[in-house]
Short mmCIF file of C-alpha atoms in Angstrom, two decimals:
data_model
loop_
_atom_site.label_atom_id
_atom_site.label_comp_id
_atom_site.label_asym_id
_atom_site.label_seq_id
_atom_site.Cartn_x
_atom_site.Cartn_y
_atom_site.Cartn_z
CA UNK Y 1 -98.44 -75.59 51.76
CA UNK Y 2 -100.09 -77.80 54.03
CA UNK Y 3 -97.30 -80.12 55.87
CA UNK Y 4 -98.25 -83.46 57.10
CA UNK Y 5 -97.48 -84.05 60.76
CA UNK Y 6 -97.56 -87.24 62.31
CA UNK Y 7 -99.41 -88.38 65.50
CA UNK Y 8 -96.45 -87.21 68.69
CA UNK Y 9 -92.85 -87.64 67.58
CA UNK Y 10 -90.54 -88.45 70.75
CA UNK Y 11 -88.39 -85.04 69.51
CA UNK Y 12 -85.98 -84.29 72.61
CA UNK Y 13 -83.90 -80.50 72.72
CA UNK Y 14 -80.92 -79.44 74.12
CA UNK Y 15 -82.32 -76.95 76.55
CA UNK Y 16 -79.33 -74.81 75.09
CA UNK Y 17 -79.33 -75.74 71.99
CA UNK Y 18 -82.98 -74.56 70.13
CA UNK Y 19 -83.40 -74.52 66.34
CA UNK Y 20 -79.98 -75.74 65.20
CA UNK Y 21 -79.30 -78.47 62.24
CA UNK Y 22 -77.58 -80.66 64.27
CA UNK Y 23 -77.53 -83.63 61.98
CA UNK Y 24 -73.81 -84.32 61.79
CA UNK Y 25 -72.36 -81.12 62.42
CA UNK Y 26 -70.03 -78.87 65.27
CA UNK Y 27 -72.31 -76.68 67.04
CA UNK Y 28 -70.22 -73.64 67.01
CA UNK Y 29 -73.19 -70.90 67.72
CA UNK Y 30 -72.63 -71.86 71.34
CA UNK Y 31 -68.60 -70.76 71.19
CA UNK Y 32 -69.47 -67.56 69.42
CA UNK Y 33 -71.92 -66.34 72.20
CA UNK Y 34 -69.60 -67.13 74.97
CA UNK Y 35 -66.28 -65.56 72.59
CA UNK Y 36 -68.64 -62.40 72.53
CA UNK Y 37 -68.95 -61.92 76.08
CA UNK Y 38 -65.89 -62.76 77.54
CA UNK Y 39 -64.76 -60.12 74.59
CA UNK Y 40 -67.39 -57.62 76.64
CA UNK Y 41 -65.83 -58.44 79.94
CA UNK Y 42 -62.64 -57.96 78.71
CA UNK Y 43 -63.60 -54.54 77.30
CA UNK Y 44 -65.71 -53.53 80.53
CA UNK Y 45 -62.95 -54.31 82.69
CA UNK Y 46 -59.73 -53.25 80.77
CA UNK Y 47 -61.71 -50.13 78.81
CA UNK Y 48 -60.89 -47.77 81.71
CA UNK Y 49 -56.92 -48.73 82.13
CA UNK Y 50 -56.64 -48.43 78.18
CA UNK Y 51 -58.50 -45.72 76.65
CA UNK Y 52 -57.99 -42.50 79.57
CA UNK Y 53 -54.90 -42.02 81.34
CA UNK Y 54 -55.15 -41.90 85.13
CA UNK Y 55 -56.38 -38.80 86.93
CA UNK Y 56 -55.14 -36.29 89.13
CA UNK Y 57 -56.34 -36.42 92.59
CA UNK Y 58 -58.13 -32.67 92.23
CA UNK Y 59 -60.34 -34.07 89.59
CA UNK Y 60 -61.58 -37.13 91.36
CA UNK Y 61 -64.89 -37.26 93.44
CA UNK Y 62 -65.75 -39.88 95.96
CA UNK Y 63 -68.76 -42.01 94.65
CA UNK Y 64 -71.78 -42.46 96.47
CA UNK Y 65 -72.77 -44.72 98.79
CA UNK Y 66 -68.04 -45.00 99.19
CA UNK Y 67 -68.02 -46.66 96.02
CA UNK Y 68 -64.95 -46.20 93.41
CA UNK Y 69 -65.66 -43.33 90.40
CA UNK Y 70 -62.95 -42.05 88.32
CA UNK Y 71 -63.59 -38.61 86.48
CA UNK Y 72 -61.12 -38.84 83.91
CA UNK Y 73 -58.56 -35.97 83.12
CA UNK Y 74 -57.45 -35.22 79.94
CA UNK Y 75 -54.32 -33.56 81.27
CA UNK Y 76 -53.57 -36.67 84.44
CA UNK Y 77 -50.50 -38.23 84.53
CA UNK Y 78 -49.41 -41.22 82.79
CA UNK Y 79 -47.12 -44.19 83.43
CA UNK Y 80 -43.15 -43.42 81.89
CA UNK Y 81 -44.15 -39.87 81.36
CA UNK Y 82 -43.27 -36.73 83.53
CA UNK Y 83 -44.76 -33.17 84.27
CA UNK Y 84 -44.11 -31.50 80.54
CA UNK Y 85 -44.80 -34.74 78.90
CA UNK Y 86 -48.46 -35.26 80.16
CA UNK Y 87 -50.01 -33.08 77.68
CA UNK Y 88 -48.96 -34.62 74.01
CA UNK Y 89 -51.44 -37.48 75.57
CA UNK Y 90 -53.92 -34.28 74.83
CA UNK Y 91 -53.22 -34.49 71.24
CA UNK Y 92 -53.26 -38.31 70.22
CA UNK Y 93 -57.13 -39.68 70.64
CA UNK Y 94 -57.17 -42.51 72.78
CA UNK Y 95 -57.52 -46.02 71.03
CA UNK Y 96 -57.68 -49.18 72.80
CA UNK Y 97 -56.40 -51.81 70.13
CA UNK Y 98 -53.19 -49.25 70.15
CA UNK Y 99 -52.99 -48.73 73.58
CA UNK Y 100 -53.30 -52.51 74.32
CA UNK Y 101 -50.54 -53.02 72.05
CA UNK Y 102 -48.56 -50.09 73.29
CA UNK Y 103 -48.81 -51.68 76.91
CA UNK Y 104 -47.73 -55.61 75.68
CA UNK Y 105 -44.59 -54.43 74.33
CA UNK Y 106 -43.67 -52.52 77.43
CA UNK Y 107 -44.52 -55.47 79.20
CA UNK Y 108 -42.87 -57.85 77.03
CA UNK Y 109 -39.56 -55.72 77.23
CA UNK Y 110 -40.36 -55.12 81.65
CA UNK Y 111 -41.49 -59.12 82.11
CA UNK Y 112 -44.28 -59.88 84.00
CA UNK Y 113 -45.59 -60.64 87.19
CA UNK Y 114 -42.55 -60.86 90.03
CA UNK Y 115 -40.27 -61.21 86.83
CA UNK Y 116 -41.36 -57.64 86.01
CA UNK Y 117 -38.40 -54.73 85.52
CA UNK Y 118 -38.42 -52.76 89.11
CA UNK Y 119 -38.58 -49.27 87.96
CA UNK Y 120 -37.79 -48.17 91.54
CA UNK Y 121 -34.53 -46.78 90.73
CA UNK Y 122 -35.92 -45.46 87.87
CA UNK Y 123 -38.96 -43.97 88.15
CA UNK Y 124 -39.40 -39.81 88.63
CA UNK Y 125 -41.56 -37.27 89.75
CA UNK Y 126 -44.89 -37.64 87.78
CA UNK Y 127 -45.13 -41.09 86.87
CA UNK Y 128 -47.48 -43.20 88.06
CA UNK Y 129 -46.53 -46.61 89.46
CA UNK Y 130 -47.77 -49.76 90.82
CA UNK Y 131 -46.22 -51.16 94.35
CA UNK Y 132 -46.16 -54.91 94.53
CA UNK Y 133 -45.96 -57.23 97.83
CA UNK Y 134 -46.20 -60.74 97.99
CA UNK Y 135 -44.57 -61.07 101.36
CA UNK Y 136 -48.57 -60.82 103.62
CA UNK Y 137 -47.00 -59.45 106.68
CA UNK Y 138 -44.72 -56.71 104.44
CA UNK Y 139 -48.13 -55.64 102.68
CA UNK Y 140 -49.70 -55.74 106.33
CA UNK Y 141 -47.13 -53.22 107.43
CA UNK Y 142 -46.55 -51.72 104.18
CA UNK Y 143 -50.98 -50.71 104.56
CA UNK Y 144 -50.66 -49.47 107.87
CA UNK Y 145 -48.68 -46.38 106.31
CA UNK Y 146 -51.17 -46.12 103.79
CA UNK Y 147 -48.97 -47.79 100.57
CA UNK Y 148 -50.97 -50.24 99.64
CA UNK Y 149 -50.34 -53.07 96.86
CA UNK Y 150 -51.84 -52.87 93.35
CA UNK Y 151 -53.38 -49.57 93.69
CA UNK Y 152 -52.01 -46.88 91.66
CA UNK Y 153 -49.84 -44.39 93.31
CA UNK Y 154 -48.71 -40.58 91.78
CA UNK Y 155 -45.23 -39.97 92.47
CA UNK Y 156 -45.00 -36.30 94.01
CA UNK Y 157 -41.50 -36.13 94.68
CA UNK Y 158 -38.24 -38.05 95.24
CA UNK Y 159 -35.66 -37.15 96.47
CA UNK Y 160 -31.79 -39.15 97.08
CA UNK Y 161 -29.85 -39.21 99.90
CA UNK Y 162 -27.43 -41.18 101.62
CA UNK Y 163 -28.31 -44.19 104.42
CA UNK Y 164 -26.92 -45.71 106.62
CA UNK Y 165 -26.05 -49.28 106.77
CA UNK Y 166 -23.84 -52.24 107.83
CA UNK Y 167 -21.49 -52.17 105.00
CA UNK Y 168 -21.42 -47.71 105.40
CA UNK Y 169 -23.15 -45.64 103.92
CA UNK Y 170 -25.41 -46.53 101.31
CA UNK Y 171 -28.00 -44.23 98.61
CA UNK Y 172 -32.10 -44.30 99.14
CA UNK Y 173 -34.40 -42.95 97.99
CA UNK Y 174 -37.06 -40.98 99.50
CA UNK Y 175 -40.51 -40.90 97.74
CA UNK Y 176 -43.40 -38.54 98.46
CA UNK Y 177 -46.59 -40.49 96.88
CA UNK Y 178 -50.58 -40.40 97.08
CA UNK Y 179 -53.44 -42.53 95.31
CA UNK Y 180 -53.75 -42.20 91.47
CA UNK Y 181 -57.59 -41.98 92.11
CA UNK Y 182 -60.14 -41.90 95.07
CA UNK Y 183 -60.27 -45.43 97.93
CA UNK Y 184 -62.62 -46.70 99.84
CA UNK Y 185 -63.31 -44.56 102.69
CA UNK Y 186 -61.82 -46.77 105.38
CA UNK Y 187 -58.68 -46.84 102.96
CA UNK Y 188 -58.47 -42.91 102.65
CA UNK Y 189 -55.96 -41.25 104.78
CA UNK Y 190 -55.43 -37.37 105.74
CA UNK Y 191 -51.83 -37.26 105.54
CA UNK Y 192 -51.32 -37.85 101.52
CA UNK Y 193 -49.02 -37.60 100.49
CA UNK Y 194 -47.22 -40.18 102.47
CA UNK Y 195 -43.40 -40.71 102.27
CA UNK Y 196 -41.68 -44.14 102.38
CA UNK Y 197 -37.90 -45.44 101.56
CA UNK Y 198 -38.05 -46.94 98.12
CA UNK Y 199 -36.64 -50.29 98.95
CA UNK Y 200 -39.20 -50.68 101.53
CA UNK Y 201 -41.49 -52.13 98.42
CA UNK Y 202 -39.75 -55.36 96.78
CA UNK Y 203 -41.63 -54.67 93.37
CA UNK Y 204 -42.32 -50.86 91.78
CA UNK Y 205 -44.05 -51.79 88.09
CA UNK Y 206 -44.66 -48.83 85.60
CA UNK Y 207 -48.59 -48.57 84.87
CA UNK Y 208 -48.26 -50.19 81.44
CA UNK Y 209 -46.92 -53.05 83.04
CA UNK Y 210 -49.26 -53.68 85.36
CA UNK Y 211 -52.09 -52.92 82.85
CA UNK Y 212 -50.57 -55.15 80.36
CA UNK Y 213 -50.27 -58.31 82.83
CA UNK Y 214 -53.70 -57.97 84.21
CA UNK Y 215 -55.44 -57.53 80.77
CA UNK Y 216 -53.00 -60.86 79.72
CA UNK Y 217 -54.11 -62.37 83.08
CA UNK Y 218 -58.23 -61.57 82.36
CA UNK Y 219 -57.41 -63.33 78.82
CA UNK Y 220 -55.81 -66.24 79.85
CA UNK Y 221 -58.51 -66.84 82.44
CA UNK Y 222 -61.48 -65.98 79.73
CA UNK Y 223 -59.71 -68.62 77.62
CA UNK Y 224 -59.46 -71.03 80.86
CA UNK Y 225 -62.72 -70.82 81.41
CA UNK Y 226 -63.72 -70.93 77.63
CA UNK Y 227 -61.66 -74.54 77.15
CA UNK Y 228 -63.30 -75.62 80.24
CA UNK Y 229 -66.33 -74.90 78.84
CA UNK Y 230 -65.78 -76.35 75.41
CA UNK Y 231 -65.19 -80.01 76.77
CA UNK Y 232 -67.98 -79.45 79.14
CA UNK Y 233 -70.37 -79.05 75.66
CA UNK Y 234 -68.44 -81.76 74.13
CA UNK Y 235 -69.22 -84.27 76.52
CA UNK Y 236 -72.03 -83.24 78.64
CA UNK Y 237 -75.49 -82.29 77.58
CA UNK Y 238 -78.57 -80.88 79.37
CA UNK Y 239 -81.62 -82.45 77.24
CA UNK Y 240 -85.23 -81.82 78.11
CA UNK Y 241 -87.71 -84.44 77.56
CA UNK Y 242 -91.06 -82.71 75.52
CA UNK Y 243 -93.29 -85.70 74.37
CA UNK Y 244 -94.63 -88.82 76.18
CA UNK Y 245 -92.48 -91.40 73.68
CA UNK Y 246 -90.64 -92.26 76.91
CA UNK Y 247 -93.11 -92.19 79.21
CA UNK Y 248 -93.05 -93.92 82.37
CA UNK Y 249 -89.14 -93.23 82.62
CA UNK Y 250 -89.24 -90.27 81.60
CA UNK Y 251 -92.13 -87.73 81.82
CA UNK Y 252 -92.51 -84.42 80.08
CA UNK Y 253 -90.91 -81.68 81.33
CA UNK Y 254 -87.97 -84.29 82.66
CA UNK Y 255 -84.44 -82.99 82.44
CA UNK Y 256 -81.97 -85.57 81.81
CA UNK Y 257 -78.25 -85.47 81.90
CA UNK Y 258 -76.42 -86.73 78.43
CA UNK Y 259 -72.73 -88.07 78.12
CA UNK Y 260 -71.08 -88.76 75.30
CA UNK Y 261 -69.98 -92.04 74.51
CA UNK Y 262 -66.34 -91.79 73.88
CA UNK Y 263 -64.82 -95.04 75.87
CA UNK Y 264 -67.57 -97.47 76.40
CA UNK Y 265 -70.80 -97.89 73.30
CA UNK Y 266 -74.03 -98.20 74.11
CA UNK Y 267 -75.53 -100.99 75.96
CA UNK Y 268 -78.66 -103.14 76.33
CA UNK Y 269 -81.25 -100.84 78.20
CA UNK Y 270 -79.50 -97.80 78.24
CA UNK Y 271 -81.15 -94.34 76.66
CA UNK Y 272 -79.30 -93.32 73.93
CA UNK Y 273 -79.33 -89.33 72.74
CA UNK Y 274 -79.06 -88.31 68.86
CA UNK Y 275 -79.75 -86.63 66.10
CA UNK Y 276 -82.04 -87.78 63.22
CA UNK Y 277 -81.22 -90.28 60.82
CA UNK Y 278 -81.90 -89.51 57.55
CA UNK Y 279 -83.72 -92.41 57.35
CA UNK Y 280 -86.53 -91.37 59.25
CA UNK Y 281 -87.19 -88.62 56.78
CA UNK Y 282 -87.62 -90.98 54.15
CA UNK Y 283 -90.34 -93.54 56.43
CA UNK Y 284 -91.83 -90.16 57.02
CA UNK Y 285 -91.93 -89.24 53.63
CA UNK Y 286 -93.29 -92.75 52.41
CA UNK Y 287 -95.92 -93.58 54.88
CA UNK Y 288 -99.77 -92.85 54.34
CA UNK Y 289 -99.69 -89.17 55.44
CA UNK Y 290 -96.41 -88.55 53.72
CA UNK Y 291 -98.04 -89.90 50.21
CA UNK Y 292 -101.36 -88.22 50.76
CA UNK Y 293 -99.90 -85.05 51.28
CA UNK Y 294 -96.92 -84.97 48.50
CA UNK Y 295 -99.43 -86.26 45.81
CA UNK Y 296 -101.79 -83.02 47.35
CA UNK Y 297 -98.70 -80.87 46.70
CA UNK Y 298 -97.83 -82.37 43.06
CA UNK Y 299 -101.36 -81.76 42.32
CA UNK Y 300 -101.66 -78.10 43.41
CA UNK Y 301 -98.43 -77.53 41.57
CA UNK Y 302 -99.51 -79.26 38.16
CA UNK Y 303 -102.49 -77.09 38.41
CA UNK Y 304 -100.66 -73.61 39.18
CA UNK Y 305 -98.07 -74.70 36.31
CA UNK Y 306 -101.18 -75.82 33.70
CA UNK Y 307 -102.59 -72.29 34.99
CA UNK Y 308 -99.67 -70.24 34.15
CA UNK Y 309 -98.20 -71.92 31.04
CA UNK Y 310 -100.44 -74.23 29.88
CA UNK Y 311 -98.64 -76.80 30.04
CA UNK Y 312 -98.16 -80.19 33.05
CA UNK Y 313 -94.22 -80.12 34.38
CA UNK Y 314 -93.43 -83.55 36.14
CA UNK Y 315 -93.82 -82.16 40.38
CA UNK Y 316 -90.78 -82.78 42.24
CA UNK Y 317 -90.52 -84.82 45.42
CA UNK Y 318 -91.84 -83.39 48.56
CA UNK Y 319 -90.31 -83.39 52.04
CA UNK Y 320 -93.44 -83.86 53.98
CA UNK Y 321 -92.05 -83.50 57.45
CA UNK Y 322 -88.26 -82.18 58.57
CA UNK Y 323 -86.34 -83.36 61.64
CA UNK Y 324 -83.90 -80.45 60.54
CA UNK Y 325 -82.79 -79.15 64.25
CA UNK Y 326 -84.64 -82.30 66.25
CA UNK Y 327 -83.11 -84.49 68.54
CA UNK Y 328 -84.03 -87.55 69.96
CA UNK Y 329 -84.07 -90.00 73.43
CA UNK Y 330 -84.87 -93.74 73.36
CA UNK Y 331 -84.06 -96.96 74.50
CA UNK Y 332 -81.04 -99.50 73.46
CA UNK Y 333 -83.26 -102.96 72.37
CA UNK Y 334 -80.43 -104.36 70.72
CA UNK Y 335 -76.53 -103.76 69.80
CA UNK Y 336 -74.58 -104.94 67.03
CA UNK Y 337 -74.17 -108.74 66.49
CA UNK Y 338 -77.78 -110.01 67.75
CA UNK Y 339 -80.95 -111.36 66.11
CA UNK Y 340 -83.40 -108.32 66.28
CA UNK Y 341 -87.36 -108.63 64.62
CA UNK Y 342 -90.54 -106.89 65.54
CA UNK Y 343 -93.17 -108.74 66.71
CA UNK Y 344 -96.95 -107.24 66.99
CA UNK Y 345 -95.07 -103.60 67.17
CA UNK Y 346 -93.18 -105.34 70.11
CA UNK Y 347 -89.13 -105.44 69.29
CA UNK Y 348 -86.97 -108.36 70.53
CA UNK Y 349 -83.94 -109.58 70.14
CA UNK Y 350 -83.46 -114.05 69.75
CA UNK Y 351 -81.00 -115.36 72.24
CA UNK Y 352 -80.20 -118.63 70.66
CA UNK Y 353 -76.87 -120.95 71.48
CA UNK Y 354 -74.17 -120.39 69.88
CA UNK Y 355 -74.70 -123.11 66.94
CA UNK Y 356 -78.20 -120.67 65.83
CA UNK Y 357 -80.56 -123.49 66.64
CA UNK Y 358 -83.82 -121.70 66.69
CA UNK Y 359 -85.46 -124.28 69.05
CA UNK Y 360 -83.36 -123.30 72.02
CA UNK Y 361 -83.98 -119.97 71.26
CA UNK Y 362 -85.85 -117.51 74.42
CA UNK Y 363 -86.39 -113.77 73.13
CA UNK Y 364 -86.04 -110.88 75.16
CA UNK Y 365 -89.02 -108.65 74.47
CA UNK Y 366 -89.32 -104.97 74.90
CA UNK Y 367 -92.82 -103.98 76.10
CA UNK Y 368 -93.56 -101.09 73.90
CA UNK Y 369 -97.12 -101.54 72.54
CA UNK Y 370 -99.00 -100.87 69.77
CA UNK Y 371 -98.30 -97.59 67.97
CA UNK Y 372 -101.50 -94.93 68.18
CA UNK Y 373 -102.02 -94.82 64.05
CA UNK Y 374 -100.47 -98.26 62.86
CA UNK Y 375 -102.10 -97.95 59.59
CA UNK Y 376 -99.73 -94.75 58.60
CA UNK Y 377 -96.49 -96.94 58.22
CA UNK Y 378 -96.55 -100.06 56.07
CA UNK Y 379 -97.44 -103.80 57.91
CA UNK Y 380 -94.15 -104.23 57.95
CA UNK Y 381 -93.11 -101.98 60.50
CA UNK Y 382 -95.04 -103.94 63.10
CA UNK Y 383 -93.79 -107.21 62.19
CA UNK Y 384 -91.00 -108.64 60.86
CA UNK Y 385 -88.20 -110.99 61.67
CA UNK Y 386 -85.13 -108.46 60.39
CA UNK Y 387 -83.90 -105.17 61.77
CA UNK Y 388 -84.09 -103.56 58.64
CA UNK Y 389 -87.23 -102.74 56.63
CA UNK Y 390 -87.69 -101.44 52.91
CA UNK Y 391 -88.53 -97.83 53.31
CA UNK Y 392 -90.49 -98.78 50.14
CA UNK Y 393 -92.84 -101.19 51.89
CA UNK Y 394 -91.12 -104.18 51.31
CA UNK Y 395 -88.97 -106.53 53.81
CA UNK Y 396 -85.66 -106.90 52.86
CA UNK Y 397 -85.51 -110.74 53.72
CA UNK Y 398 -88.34 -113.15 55.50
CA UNK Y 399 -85.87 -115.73 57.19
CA UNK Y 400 -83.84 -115.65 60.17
CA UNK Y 401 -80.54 -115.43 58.45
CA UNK Y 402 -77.60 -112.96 58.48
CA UNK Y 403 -79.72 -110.11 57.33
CA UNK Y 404 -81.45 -110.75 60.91
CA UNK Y 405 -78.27 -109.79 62.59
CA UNK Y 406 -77.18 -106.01 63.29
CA UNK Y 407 -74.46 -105.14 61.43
CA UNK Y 408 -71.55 -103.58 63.02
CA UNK Y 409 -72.14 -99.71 64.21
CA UNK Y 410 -75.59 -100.52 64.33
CA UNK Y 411 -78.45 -100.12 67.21
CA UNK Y 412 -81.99 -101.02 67.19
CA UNK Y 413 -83.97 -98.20 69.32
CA UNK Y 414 -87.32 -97.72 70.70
CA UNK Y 415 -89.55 -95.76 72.51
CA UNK Y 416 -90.88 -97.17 76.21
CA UNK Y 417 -94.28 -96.03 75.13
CA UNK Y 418 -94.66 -97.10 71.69
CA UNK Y 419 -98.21 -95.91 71.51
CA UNK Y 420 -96.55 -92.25 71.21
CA UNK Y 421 -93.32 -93.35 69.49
CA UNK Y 422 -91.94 -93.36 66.04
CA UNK Y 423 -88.24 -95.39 66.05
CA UNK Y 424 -86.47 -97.98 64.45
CA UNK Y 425 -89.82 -100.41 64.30
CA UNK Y 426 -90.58 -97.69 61.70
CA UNK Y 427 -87.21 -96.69 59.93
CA UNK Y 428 -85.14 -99.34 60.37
CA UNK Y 429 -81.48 -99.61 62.81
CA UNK Y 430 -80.22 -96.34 63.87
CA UNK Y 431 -76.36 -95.79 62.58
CA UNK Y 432 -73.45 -95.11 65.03
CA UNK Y 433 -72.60 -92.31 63.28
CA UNK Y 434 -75.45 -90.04 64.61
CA UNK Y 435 -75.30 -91.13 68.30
CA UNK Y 436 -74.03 -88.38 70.69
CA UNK Y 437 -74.04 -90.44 74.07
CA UNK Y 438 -76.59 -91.89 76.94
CA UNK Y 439 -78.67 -90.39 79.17
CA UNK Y 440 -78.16 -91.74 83.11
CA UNK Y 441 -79.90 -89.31 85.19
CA UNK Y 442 -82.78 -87.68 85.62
CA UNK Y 443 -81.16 -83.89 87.36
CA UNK Y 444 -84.78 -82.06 87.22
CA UNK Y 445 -87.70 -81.69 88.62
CA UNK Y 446 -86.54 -82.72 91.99
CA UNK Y 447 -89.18 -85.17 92.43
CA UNK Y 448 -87.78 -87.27 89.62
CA UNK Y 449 -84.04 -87.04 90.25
CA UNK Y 450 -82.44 -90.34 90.46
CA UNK Y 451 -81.16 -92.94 87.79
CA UNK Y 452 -83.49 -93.44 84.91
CA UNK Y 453 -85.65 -96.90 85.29
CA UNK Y 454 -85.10 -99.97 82.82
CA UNK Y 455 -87.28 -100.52 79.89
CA UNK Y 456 -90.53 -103.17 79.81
CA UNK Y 457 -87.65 -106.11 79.20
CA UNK Y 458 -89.14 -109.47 79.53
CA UNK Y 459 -87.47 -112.74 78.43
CA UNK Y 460 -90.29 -115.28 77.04
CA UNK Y 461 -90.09 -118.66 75.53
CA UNK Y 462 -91.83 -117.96 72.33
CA UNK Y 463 -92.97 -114.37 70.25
CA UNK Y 464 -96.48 -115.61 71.42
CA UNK Y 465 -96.34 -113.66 74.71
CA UNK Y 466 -98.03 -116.47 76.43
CA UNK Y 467 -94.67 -117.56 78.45
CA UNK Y 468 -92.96 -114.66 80.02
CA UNK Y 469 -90.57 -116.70 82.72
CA UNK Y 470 -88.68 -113.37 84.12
CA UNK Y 471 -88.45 -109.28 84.00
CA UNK Y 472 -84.74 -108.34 82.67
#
């Protein structure tokens, strides 16, 4: 099937956003690919503390180059178990959904965080345990020893005995400890295992615990970052500029930045983002092209069905060209409430006094020129004294009346450089309900960054072009 394309549409992209039916729609694709790799992070990061228990320090190598490498033991030591309990971990294959699970309910019943359970008084030869710090000069001194916070220690031994104190004597304990896997060189030490009073540390959490919070921590941030980036996409866009409709404010290649218009509509002169309106599909399908082409199609189709059955079916309508996935950038001529017409492919808007006495009327013209092929769209789309145009080929009204005015939730839109533009001289006023927001700035290349320009405004005296008095 042949399709009918007309002569440089001012189609914009999302430089993000490639291919998509955007007409009216969320754009969710973009949340699913950033779900999927904070999901990837998540499993990259937490895989390790979930899936293989800790190793013992025999079965640990130092990576090259001083980096960190765990080799895995089946038979290491886990968090809350001891010496004889180490091995049913043998037995039960390691899943992370379960283990995750496993280590949130610990965690919920411990508390998180400095409102963790201190298993300090607790905790036994075996288990492997987490010493926490937030004091800077405690960790300082508590590193010097070689204990250092978050890292993963093996308890060797402990051992209770009595202290001295100010009140008498008091119970301590004595703990005999070493690195759950291989440091940093400049970390390592020759003496493990070291020993250290227990209530030297303020915080001892159990290695579920402390797997459970950071996994909960890495989540919460993901989903931080995740809202963050949701509003971003809801009210910021990155649009690049690929045809010449705009041209001299914007060039091709241009990268502008878009904001949605939540507080504030669009004015007079500003450059408005948005998807297609359905009823440019329908000028599309109706001018000269579009005809040729469909009655082409209905007549290769009457043929194949006379072919095949012998008999003539009625063809059905064709869609000649689809916006499906398109966006597009052009300029605000006029807003809801004013007097909008097209004269000689020009569009202006009649600023009369208040009592609509067309003699004291000026007209602010926008400068856009003829179109390259006017003979495609009907006479009509070149001039007329109404915003609105019969798709069919016929005006809707001939006077300067109320149907002159834009109705409410309607803008009349145009290209800078009509000669490459199809807009609302062709289809008619484009509806509120497919505007996503205004373009400001130009943010690439860096020889165009700055504000965008204003449009070819002039105010004249009469549609004649004969008395421009000033630029707007």
């Amino acid at each position: 099937m042949r399709i009918a394309q007309l002569p440089s549409q001012s189609e914009t992209r999302a430089v993000h956003r490639r291919g998509q039916d955007t007409r009216g729609r969320p754009k969710m694709k973009r949340y699913a690919v950033l779900l999927v790799i904070i999901a990837a992070s998540l499993c990259f990061q937490s895989g390790a503390a979930f899936t293989l228990p800790s190793p013992s320090r025999k079965d640990t190598a130092p990576a090259p180059g001083g980096g960190w490498m765990h080799h895995r033991s089946p038979t290491a030591l886990l968090s809350g178990t001891r010496d004889g309990e180490a091995d049913n971990d043998e037995q039960q294959p390691s899943n992370l959904p379960s283990k995750l699970l496993s280590n949130l309910r610990t965690a919920a019943s411990d508390g998180f965080g400095t409102r963790a359970r201190n298993v300090g008084s607790t905790m036994g030869t075996g288990d492997v345990v987490v010493p926490l710090c937030s004091n800077l000069d405690k960790r300082q001194d508590l590193a010097q020893i070689g204990l250092y916070a978050g890292v993963e220690y093996v308890i060797c031994d402990i051992i209770d005995e009595a202290a001295a104190g100010e009140e008498g004597e008091r119970n301590d304990r004595i703990a005999s400890l070493k690195p759950a896997y291989p440091l940093r060189p400049h970390l390592e030490r020759s003496d493990w295992p070291i020993e250290l009073a227990v209530s030297d540390v303020p915080l001892w959490l159990s290695k579920a615990t402390y797997e459970a919070g950071t996994a909960l921590g890495t989540l919460m941030l993901a989903g931080t970052y995740l809202a963050i980036a949701s509003i971003l996409a809801t009210i910021v866009r990155v649009v690049a500029v690929p045809s010449e409709s705009m041209e001299p404010a914007l060039m091709p290649g241009d990268v502008v930045l878009v904001t949605r218009s939540i507080v504030t509509k669009p004015r007079v002169n500003d450059v408005v983002f948005f998807d297609p309106p359905a009823e440019l599909d329908d000028a599309i399908a109706n001018s000269k092209i579009g005809r040729a082409a469909a009655a082409e199609e209905a007549a290769a189709a009457a043929s194949a069905s006379e072919s095949s059955s012998g008999s003539s079916d009625r063809p059905e309508k064709i869609s000649i060209v689809s916006t499906k996935g398109k966006q597009f950038l052009k300029r605000v001529v006029g807003v809801p409430g004013e007097y909008v017409g097209v004269s000689n492919a020009n569009p202006y808007v009649g600023l009369c006094n208040d009592g609509g006495d067309t003699a004291d009327c000026t007209y602010r013209v926008d400068r856009t020129g003829d179109y390259s092929r006017p003979d495609v769209f009907p006479d009509e789309s070149w001039n007329r004294v109404t915003p609105t145009i019969n798709l069919g080929g016929v005006v809707e009204s001939n006077n300067a009346d109320e149907s002159s005015t834009l109705a409410k939730g309607q803008y009349f839109v145009a290209g800078d450089n009509g000669f490459r533009s199809v807009d609302s001289r062709v289809w008619g006023p484009l509806k509120e309900k497919y505007l996503f927001g205004t373009a400001k700035w130009i943010i690439y290349p860096a020889t165009h960054f700055g504000p965008i320009q204003p449009g070819p405004f002039v105010i004249e005296k009469s549609l004649m072009g004969e008395n421009a008095i000033s630029d707007s």
